[in-house]
PDB file of C-alpha atoms in Angstrom:
ATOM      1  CA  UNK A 826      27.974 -49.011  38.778  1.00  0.00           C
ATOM      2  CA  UNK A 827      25.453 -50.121  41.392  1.00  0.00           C
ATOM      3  CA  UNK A 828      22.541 -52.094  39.910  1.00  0.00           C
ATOM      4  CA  UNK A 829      19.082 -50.288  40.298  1.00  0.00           C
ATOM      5  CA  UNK A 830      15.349 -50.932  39.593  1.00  0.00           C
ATOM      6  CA  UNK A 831      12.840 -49.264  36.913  1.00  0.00           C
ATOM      7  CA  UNK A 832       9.667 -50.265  36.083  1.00  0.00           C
ATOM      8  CA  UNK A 833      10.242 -53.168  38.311  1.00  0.00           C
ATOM      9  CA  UNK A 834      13.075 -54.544  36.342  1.00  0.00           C
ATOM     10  CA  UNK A 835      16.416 -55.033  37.956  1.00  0.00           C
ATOM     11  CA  UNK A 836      19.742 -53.454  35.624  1.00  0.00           C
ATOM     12  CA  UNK A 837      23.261 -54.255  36.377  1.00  0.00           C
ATOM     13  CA  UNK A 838      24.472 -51.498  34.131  1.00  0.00           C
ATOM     14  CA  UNK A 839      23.688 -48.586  31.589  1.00  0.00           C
ATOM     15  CA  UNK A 840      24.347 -51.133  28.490  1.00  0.00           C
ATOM     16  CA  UNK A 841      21.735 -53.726  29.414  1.00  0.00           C
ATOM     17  CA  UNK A 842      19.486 -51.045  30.437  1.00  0.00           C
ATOM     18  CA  UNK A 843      19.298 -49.254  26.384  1.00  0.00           C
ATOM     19  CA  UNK A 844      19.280 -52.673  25.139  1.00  0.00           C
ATOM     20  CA  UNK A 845      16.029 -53.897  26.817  1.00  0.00           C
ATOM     21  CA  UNK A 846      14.746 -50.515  25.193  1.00  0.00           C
ATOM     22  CA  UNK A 847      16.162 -50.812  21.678  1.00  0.00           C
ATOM     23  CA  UNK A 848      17.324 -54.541  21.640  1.00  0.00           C
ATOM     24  CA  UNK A 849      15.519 -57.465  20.075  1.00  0.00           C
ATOM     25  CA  UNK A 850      14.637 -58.896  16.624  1.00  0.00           C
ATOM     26  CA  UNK A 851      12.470 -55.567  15.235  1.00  0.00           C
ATOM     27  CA  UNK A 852      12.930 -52.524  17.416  1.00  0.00           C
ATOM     28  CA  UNK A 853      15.993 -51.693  15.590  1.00  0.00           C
ATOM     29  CA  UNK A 854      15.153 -52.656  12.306  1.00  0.00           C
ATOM     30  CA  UNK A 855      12.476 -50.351  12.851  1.00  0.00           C
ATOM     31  CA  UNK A 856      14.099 -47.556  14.217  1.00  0.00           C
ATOM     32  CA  UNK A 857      16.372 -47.484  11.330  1.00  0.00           C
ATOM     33  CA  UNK A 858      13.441 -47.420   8.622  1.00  0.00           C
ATOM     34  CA  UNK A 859      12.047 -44.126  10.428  1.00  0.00           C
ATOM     35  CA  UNK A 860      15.639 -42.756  10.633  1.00  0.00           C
ATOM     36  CA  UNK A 861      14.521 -40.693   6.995  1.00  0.00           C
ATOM     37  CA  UNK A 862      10.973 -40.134   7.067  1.00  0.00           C
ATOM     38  CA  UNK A 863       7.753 -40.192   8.672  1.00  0.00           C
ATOM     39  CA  UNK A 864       6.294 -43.882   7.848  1.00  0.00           C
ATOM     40  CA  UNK A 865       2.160 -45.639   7.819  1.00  0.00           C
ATOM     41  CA  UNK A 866       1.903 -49.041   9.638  1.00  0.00           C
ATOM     42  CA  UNK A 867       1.871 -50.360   6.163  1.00  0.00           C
ATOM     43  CA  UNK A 868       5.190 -49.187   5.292  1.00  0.00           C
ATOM     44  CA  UNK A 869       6.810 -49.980   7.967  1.00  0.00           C
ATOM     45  CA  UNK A 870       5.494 -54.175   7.315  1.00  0.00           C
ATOM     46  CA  UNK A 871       5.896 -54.074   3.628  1.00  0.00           C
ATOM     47  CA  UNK A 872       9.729 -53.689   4.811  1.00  0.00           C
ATOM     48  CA  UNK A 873       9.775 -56.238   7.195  1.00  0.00           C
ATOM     49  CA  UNK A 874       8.677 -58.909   5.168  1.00  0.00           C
ATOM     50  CA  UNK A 875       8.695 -61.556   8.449  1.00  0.00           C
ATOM     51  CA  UNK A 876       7.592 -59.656  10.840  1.00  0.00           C
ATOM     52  CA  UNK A 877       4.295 -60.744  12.396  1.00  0.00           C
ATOM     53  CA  UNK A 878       0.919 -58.093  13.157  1.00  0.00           C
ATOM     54  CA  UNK A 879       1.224 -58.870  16.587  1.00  0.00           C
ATOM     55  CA  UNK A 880       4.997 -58.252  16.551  1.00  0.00           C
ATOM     56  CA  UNK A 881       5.484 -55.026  14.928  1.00  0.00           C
ATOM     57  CA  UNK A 882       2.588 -53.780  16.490  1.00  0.00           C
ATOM     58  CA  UNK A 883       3.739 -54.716  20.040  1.00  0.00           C
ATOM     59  CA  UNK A 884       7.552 -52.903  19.083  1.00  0.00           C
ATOM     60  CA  UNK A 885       5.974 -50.260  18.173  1.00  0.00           C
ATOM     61  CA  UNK A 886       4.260 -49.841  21.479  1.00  0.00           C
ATOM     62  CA  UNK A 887       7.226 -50.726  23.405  1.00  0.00           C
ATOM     63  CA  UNK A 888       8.904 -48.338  20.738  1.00  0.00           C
ATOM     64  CA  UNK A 889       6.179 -45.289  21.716  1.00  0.00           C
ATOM     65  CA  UNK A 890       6.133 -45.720  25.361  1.00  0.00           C
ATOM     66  CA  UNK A 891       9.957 -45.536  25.643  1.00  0.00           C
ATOM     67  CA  UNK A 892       9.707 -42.287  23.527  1.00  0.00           C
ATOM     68  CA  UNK A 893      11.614 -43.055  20.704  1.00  0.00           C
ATOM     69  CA  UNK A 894       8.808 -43.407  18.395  1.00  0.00           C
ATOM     70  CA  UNK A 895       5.847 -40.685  18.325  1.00  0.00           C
ATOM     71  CA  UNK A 896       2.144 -41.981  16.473  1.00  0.00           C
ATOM     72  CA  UNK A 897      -0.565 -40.178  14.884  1.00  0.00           C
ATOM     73  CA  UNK A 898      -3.682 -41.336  14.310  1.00  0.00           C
ATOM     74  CA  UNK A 899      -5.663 -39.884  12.075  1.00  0.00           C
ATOM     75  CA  UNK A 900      -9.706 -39.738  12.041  1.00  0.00           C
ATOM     76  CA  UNK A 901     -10.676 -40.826   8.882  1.00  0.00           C
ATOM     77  CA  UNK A 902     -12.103 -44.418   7.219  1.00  0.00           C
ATOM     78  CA  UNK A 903     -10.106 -46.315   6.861  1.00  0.00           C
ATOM     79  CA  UNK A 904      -7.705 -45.387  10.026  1.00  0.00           C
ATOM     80  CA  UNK A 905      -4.342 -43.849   9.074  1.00  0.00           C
ATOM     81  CA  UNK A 906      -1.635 -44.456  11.617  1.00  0.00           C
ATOM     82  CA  UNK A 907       1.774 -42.642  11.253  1.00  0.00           C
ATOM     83  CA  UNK A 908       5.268 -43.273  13.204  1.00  0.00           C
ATOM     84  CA  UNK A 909       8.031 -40.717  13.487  1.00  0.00           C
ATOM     85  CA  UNK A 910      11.176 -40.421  15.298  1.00  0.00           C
ATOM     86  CA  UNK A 911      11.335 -38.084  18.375  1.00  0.00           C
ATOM     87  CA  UNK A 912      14.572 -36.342  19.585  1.00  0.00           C
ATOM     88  CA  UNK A 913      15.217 -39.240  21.518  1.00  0.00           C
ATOM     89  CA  UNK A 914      14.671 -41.789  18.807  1.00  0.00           C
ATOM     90  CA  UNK A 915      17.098 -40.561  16.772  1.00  0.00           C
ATOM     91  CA  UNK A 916      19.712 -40.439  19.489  1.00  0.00           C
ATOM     92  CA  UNK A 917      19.397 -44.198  18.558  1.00  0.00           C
ATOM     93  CA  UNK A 918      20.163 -43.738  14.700  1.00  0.00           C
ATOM     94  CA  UNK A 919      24.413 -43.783  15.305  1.00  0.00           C
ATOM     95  CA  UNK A 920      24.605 -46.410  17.465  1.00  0.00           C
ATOM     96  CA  UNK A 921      22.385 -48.678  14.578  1.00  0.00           C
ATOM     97  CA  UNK A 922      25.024 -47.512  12.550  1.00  0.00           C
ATOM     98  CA  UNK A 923      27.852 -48.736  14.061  1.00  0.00           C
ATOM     99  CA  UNK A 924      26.187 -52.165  15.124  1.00  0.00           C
ATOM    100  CA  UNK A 925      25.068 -52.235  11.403  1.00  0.00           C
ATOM    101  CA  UNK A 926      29.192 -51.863  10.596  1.00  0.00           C
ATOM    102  CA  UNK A 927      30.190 -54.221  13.197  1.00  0.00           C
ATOM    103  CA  UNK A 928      27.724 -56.720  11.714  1.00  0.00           C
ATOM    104  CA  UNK A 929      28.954 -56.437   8.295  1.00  0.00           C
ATOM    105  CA  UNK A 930      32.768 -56.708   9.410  1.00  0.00           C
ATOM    106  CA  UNK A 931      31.453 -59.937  11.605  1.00  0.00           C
ATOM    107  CA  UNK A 932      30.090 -61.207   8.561  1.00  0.00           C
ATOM    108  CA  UNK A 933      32.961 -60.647   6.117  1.00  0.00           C
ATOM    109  CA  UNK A 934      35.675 -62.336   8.698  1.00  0.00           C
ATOM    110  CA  UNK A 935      32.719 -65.325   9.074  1.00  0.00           C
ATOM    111  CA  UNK A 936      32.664 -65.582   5.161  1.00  0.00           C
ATOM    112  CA  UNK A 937      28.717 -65.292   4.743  1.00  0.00           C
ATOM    113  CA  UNK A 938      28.979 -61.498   3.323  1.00  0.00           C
ATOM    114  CA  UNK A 939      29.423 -60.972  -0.479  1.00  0.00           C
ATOM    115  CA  UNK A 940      30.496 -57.240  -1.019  1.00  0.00           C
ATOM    116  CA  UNK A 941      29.827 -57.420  -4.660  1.00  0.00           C
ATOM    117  CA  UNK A 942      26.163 -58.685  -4.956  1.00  0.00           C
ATOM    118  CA  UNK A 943      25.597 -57.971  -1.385  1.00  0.00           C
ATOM    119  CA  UNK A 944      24.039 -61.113  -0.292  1.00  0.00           C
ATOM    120  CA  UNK A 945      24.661 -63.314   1.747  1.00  0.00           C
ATOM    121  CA  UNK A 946      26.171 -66.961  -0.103  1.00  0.00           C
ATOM    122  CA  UNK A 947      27.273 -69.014   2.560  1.00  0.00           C
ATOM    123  CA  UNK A 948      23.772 -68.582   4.684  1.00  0.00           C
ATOM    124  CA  UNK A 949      21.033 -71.198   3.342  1.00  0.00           C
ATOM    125  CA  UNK A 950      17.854 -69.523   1.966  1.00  0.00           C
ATOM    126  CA  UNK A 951      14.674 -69.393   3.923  1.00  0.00           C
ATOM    127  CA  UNK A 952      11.270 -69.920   2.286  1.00  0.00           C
ATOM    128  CA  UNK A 953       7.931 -69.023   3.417  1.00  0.00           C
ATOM    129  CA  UNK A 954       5.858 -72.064   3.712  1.00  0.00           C
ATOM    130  CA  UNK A 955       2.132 -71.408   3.833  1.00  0.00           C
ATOM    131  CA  UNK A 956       0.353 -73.186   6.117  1.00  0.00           C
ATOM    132  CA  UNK A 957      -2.828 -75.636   4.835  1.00  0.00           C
ATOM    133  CA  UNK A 958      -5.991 -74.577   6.078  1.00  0.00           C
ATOM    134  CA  UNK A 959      -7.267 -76.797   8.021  1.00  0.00           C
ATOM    135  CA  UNK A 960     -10.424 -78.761   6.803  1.00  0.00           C
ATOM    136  CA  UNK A 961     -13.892 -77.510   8.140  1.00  0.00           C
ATOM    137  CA  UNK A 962     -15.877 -80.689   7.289  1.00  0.00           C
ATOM    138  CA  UNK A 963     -16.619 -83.334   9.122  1.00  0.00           C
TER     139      UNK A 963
END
């Protein structure tokens, strides 16, 4: 396949090309949480606990101009913001699936998946450290 431009971005094939559009840390993650149901900002960070504001709202713009993702904003106080799969978006869906297989399979033949509890034994456990404020006085 000959490589070819869009949006100013050179592709050598068709594979590259989807992942730039669904690839990443969050664009999947959060393609597969709308894969059900029509979901609020809210509820789309409460399960992502380490995504970033900035983050999730810059996938799901990336997410919305591609045309996966559809939002409705709603006029009322305080703003209500909604996210929903379009045709294309779920086009998306069994491909997830089958990374989301492949990933598990990886991670049984690696030894860090534990079919019966589900978790993950072999990986060490990240905690959330909060940052100190920094002092205002002088």
């Amino acid at each position: 396949m000959p490589e070819f431009k869009f949006k100013g971005k050179l592709y050598y094939n068709p594979v590259e090309f989807v992942l730039d559009w669904i690839g990443g840390a969050w664009k999947m993650p959060i393609l597969w949480r709308l894969r059900e149901k029509t979901l609020r900002y809210s509820e789309i960070k409460k399960t992502l606990s380490h995504i970033s504001d900035k983050m999730l709202a810059q996938s799901l713009r990336e997410l919305e101009e591609n045309g996966l993702v559809t939002r409705k904003v709603y006029a009322v106080v305080p703003p209500k913001t909604e996210y929903t799969l379009t045709e294309l978006g779920k086009k998306t869906i069994p491909i997830i699936v089958s990374l989301r297989e492949l990933g598990i399979t990886l991670m049984k033949t690696s030894g860090v998946y534990n079919e019966d509890t589900q978790v993950f034994p072999n990986l060490p456990v990240v905690k959330k450290v909060k940052k100190a404020k920094a002092s205002t006085s002088r």
